[in-house]
CSV table of C-alpha atoms in Angstrom, one decimal:
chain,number,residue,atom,x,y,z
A,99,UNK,CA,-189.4,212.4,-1.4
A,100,UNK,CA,-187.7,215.5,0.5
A,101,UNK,CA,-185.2,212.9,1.9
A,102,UNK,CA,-184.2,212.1,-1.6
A,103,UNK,CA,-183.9,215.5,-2.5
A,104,UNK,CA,-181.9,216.3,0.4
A,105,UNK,CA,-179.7,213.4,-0.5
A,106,UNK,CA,-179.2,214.3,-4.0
A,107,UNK,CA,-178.5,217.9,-2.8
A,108,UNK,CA,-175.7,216.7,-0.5
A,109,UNK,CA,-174.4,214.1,-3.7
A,110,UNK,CA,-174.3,217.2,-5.7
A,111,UNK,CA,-172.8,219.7,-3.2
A,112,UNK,CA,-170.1,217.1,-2.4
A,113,UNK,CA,-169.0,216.9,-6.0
A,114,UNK,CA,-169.2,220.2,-6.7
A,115,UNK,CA,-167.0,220.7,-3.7
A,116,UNK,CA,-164.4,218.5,-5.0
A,117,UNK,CA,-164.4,219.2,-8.3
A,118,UNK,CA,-163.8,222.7,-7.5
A,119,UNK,CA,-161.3,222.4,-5.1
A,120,UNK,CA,-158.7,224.1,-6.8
A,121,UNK,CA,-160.5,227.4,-7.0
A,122,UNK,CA,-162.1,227.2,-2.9
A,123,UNK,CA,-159.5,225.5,-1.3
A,124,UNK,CA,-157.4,229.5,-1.7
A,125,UNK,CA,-160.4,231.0,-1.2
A,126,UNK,CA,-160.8,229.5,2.4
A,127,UNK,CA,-156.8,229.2,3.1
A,128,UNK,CA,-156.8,233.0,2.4
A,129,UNK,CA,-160.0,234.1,4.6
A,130,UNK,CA,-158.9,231.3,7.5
A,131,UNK,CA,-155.7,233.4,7.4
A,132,UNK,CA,-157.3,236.7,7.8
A,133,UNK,CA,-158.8,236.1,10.5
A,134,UNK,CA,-155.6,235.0,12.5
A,135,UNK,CA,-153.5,238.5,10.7
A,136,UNK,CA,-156.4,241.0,11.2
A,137,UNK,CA,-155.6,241.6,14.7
A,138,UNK,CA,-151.6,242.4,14.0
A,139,UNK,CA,-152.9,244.6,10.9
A,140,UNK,CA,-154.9,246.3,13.2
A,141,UNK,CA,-152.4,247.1,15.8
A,142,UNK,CA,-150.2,248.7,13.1
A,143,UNK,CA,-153.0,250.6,11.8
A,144,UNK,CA,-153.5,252.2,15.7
A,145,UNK,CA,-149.7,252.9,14.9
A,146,UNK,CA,-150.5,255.1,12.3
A,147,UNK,CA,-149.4,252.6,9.3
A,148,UNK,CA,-151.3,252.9,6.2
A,149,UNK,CA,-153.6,250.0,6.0
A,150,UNK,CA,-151.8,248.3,3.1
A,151,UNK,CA,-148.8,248.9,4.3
A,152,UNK,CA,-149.3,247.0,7.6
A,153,UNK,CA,-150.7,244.1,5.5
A,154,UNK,CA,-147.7,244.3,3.2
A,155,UNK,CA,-145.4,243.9,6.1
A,156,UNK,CA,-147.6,240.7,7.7
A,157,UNK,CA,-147.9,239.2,4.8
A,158,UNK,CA,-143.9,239.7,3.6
A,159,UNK,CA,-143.1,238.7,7.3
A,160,UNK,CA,-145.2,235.1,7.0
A,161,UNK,CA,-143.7,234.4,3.5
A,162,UNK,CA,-140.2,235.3,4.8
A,163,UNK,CA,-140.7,232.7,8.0
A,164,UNK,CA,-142.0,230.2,6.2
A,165,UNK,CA,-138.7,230.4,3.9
A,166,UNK,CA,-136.4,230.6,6.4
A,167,UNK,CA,-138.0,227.9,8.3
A,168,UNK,CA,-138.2,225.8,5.0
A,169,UNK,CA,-134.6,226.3,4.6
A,170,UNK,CA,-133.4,225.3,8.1
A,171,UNK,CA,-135.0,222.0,7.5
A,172,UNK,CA,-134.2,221.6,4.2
A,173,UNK,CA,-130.3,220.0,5.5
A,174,UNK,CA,-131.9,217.2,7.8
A,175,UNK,CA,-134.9,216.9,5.7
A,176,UNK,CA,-133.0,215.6,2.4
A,177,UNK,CA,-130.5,213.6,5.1
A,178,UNK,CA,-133.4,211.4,6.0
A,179,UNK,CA,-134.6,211.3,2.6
A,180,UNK,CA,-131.5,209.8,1.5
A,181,UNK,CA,-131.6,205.9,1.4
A,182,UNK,CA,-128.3,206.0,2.0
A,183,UNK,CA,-127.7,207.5,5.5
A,184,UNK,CA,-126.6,205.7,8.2
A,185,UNK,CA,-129.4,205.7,10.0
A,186,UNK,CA,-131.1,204.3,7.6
A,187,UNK,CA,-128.7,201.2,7.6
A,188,UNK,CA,-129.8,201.7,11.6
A,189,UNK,CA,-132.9,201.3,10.6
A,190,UNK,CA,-132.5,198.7,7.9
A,191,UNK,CA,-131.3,196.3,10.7
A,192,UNK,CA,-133.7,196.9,13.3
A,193,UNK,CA,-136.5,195.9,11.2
A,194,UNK,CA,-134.5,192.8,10.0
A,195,UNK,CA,-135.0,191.7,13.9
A,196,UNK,CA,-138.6,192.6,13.9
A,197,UNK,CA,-139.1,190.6,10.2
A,198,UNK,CA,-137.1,187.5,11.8
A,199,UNK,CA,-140.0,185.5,13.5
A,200,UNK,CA,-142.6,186.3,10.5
A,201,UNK,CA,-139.9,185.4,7.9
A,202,UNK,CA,-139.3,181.5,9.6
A,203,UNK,CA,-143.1,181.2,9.8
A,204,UNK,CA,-143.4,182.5,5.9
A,205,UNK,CA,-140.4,179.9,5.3
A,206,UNK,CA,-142.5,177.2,7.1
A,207,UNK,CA,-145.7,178.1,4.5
A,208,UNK,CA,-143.6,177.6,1.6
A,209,UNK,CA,-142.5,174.5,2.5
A,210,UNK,CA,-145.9,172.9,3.5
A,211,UNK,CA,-147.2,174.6,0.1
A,212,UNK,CA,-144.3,173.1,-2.0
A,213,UNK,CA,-144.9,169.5,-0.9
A,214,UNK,CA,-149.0,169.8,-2.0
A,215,UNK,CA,-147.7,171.0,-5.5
A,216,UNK,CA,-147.6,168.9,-8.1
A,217,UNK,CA,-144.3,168.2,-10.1
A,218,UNK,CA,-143.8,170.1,-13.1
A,219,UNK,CA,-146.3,172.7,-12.4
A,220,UNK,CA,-145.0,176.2,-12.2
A,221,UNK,CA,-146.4,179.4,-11.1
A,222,UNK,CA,-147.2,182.0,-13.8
A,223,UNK,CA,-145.2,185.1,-14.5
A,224,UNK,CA,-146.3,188.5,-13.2
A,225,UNK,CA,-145.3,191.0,-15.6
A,226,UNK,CA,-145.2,194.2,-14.0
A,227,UNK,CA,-145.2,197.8,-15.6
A,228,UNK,CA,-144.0,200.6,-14.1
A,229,UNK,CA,-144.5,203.6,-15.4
A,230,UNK,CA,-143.4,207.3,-14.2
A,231,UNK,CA,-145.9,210.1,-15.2
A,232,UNK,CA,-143.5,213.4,-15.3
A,233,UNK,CA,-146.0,215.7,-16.9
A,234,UNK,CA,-148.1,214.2,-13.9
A,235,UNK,CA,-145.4,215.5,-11.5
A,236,UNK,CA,-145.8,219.2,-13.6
A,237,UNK,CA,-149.0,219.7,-13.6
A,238,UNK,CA,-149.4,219.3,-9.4
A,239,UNK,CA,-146.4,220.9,-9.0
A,240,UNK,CA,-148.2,224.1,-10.9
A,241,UNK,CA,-151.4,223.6,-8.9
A,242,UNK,CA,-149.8,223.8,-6.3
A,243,UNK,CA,-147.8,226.7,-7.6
A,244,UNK,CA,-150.5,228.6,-8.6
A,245,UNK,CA,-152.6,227.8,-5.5
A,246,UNK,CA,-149.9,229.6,-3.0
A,247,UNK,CA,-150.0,232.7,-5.4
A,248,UNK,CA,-153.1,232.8,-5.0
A,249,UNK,CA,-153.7,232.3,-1.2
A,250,UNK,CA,-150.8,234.8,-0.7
A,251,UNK,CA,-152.1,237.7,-2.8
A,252,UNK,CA,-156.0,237.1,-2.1
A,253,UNK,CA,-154.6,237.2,2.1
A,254,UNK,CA,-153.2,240.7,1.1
A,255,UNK,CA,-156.3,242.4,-0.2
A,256,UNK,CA,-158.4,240.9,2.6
A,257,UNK,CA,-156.0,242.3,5.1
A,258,UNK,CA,-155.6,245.6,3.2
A,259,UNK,CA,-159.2,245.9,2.7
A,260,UNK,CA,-159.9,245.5,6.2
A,261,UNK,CA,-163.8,245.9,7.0
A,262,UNK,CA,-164.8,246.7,3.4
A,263,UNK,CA,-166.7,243.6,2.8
A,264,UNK,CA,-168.4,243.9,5.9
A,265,UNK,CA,-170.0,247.4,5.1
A,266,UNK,CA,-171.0,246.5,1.9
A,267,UNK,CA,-172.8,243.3,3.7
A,268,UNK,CA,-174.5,245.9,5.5
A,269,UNK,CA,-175.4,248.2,2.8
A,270,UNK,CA,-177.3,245.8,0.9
A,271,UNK,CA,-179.3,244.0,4.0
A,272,UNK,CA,-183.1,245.3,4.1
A,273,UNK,CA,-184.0,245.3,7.1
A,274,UNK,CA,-181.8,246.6,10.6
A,275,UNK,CA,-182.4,243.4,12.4
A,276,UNK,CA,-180.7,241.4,9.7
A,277,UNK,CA,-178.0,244.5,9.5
A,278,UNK,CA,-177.2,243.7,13.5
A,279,UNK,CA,-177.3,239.6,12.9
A,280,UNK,CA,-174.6,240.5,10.1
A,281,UNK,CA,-172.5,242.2,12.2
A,282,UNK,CA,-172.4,240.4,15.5
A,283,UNK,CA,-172.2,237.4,13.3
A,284,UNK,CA,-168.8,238.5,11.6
A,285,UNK,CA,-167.2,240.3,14.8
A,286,UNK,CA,-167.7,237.2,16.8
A,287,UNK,CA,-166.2,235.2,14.1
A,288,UNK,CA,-163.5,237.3,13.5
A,289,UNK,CA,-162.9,237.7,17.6
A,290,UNK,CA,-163.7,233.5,18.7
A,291,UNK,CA,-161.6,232.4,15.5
A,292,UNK,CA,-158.6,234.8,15.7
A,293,UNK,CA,-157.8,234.0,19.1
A,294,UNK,CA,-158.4,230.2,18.3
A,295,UNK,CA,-156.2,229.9,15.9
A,296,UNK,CA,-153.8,232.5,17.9
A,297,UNK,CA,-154.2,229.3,21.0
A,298,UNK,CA,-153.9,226.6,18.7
A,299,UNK,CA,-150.9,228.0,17.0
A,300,UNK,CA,-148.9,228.7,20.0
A,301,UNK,CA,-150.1,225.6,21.7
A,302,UNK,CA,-149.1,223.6,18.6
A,303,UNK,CA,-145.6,225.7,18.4
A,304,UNK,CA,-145.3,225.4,22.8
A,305,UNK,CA,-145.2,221.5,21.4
A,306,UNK,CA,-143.2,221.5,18.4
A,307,UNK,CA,-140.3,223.0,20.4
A,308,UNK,CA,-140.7,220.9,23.5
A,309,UNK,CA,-140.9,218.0,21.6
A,310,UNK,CA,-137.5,219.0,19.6
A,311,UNK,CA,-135.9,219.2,23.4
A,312,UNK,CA,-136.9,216.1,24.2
A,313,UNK,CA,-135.8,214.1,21.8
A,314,UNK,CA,-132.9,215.9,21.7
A,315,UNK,CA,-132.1,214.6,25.1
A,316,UNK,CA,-133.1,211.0,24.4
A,317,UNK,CA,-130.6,211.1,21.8
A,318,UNK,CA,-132.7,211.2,18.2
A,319,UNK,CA,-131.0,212.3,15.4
A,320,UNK,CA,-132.4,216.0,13.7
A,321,UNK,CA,-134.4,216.7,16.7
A,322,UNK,CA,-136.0,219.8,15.3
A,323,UNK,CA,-137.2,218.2,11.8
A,324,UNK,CA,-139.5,216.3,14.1
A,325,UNK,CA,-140.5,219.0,16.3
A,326,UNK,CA,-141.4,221.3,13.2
A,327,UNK,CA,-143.4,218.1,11.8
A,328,UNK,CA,-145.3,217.2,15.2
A,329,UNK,CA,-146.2,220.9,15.1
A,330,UNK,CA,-147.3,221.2,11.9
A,331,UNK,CA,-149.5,217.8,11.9
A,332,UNK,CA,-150.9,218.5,15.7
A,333,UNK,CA,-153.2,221.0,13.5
A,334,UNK,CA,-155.2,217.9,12.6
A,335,UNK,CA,-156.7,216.8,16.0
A,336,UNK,CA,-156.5,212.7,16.7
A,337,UNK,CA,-155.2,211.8,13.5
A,338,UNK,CA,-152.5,214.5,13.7
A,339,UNK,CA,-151.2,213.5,17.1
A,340,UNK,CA,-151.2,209.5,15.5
A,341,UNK,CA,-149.5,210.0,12.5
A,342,UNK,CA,-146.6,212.0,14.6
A,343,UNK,CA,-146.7,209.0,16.9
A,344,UNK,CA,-146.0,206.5,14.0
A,345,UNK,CA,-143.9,208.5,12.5
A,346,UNK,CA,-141.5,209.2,15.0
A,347,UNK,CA,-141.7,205.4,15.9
A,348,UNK,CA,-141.1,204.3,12.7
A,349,UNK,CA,-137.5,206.6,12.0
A,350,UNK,CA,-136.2,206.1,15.1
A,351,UNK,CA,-132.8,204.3,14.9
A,352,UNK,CA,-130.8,204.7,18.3
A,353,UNK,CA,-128.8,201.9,19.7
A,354,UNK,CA,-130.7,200.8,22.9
A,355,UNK,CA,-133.9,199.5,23.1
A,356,UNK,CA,-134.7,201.3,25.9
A,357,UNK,CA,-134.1,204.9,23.7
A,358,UNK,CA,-136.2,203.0,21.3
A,359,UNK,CA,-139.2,203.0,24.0
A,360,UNK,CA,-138.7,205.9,25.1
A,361,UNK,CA,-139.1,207.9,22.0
A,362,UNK,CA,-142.9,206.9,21.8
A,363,UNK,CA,-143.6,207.2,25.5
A,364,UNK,CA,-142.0,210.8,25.8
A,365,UNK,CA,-144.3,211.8,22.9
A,366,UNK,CA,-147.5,210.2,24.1
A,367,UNK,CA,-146.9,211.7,27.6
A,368,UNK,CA,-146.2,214.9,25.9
A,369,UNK,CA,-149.5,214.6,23.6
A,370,UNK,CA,-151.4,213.3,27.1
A,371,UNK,CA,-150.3,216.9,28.7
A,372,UNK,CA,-151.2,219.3,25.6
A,373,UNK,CA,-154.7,217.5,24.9
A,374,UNK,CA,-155.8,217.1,28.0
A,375,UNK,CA,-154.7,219.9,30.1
A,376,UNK,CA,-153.0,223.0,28.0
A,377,UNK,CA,-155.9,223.0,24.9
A,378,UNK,CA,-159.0,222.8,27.9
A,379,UNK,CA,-157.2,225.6,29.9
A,380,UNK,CA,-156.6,228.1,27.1
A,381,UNK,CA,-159.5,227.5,24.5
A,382,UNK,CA,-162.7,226.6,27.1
A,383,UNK,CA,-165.6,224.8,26.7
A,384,UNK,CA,-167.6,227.1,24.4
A,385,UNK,CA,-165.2,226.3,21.8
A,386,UNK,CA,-165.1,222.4,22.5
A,387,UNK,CA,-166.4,220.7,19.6
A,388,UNK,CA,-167.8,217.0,19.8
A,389,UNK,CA,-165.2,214.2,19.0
A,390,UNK,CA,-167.0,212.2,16.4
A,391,UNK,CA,-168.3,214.6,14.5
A,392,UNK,CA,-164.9,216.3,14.8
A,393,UNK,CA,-163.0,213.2,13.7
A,394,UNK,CA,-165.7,212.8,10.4
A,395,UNK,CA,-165.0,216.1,9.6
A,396,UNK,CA,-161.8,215.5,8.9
A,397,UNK,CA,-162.2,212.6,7.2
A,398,UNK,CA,-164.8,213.8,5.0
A,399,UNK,CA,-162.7,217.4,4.2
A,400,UNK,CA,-159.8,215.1,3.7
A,401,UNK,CA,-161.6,212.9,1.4
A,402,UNK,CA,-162.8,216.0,-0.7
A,403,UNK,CA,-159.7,218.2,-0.9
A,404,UNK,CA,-157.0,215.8,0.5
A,405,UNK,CA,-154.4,217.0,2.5
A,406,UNK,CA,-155.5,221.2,2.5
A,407,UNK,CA,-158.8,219.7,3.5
A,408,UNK,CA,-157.6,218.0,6.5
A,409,UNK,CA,-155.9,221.0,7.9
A,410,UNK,CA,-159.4,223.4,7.2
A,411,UNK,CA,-161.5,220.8,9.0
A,412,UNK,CA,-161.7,221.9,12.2
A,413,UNK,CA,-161.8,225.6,11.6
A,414,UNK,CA,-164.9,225.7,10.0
A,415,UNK,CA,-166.5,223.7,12.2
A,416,UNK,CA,-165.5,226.5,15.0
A,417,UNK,CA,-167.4,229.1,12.5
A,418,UNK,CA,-170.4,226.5,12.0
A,419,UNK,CA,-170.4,226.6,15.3
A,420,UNK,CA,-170.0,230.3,16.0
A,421,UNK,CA,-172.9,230.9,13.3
A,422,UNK,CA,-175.2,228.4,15.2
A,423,UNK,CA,-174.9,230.2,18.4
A,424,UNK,CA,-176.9,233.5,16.4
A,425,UNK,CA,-178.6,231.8,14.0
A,426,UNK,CA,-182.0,229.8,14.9
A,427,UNK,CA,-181.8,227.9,11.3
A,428,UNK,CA,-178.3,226.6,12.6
A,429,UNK,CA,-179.2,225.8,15.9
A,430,UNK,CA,-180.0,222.0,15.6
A,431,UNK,CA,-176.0,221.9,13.5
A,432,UNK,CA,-174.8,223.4,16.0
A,433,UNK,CA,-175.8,221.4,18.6
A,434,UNK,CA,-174.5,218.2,17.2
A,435,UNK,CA,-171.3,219.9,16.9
A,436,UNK,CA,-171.2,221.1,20.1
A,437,UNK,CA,-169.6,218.6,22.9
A,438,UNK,CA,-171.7,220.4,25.6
């Protein structure tokens, strides 16, 4: 019986979860944020700054890279986008070599199929409907409208507000034991998961930029679309690094084979060095989180709020873990999550 209620708790959490991603999905963008900011509004508020005035400039500052960045890439982006650029047509033909073999073999199918038909007999028609859903394309366009909004101005009044939430946590706690929890509990959260994402950000940057050089040298066309796009997707451990692998396999369209090879090798090499040697070296072990549970993680965040949920998968499973490590309740969570 209390396994069936646990069940049907976790059924209805999950859909509640979902369903209500468009209001949490902000909620937690904005406080994930925060907690990477706070330290650069508090170094303007030992400047003397007005609290809301240092958060004012941090957030303006993010907006206005994110826009400038957006609009540096904008040129290749919508040059790759176009079916008609050369390499494209590069492209085109290369796969035309690759699709060679399995088209003779297809060929050879056919034939052996048409001399079992009988004479006469055709195949039905397959009527296919297409249909294009613009108010479709609206409506997520003004979710996700509305969800930046919100993420950016909710990110401002938690920076500006500073430790306000914190004191009132304190405030309404009845006893001083579960006051002191409270508090080592959110300064070691806002400590551990500031300077992750401070590592993971530069680390992912550190290989956005190399990886730009690189293939710069081997000769790929729009180096830095690629780099900005293996940095942005190397937030997502495993499936991240993949997807940037098939990806850049997949577009490549230089003239030698060899450059063709070399694409993917530099990459994984380049993957090899950041996963194995730069991410142990600068976040540690306490942080190291196990790799299945990691991996379902993201699959299950992704399967619940989709692309936002993949990127927020990992980051609360740092603050599960951080919880677990002052928390008994959360001790046996925390040691699954753990890779120790």
């Amino acid at each position: 019986m209390r396994i069936s209620l646990i069940i049907l708790t976790l059924i209805a959490a999950a859909t509640a979860i979902r369903f209500a991603k468009a209001l949490l999905l902000p909620i937690v963008l904005a406080v994930l944020l925060t907690l990477l900011l706070t330290p650069v509004v508090n170094q303007l508020d030992r400047l003397r700054l007005p609290r809301w005035l240092g958060a004012l400039i941090v957030v303006a500052s993010l907006i206005s890279a994110l826009v400038y960045a957006a609009g540096q890439l904008a040129a290749p982006s919508e040059q790759w986008l176009n079916p008609r650029a050369p390499q494209w047509s590069k492209l085109e033909s290369r796969l035309r070599e690759l699709k060679r073999p399995f088209e003779r073999l297809q060929g050879a199918q056919k034939r052996v199929a048409g001399i079992t038909d009988t004479p006469g007999q055709r195949a039905p028609r397959e009527v296919v409907i297409e249909r294009t859903s613009l108010m479709g394309l609206v409506t997520d366009t003004q979710v996700v409208l509305v969800g930046a909004l919100s993420t950016i101005v909710l990110l401002y009044f938690l920076l500006a507000s500073g430790d306000l939430f914190l004191r009132k946590l304190v405030r309404v706690l009845p006893s001083m034991t579960d006051r002191k929890t409270a508090v080592g509990i959110a300064r070691t959260i806002q400590t551990e998961i500031g300077r992750y994402f401070a590592t993971i950000t530069m680390i992912n940057l550190g290989l956005g930029v190399v990886t730009a050089l690189v293939m710069g040298l081997i000769g790929m066309p729009s180096p830095w679309l690629w780099g900005a796009l293996v940095a942005v997707l190397n937030f997502v451990p495993y499936v991240g690094p993949g997807a940037s692998l098939v990806v850049l396999t997949a577009v490549v369209a230089l003239d030698d084979w060899s450059q063709i090879a070399a694409v993917p090798l530099a990459f994984f090499t380049l993957t090899l060095i950041e996963g194995q040697l730069l991410q142990p070296a600068l976040i540690g072990r306490r942080l190291r989180l196990n790799v299945v549970v990691t991996f379902l993680s993201v699959l299950i965040w992704g399967w619940l709020w989709g692309l936002g949920g993949v990127f927020v998968a990992v980051p609360m499973l740092v603050v599960l873990r951080i919880c677990a490590d002052h928390i008994d309740a959360l001790s046996a969570a925390g040691e699954f999550v753990s890779s120790e």
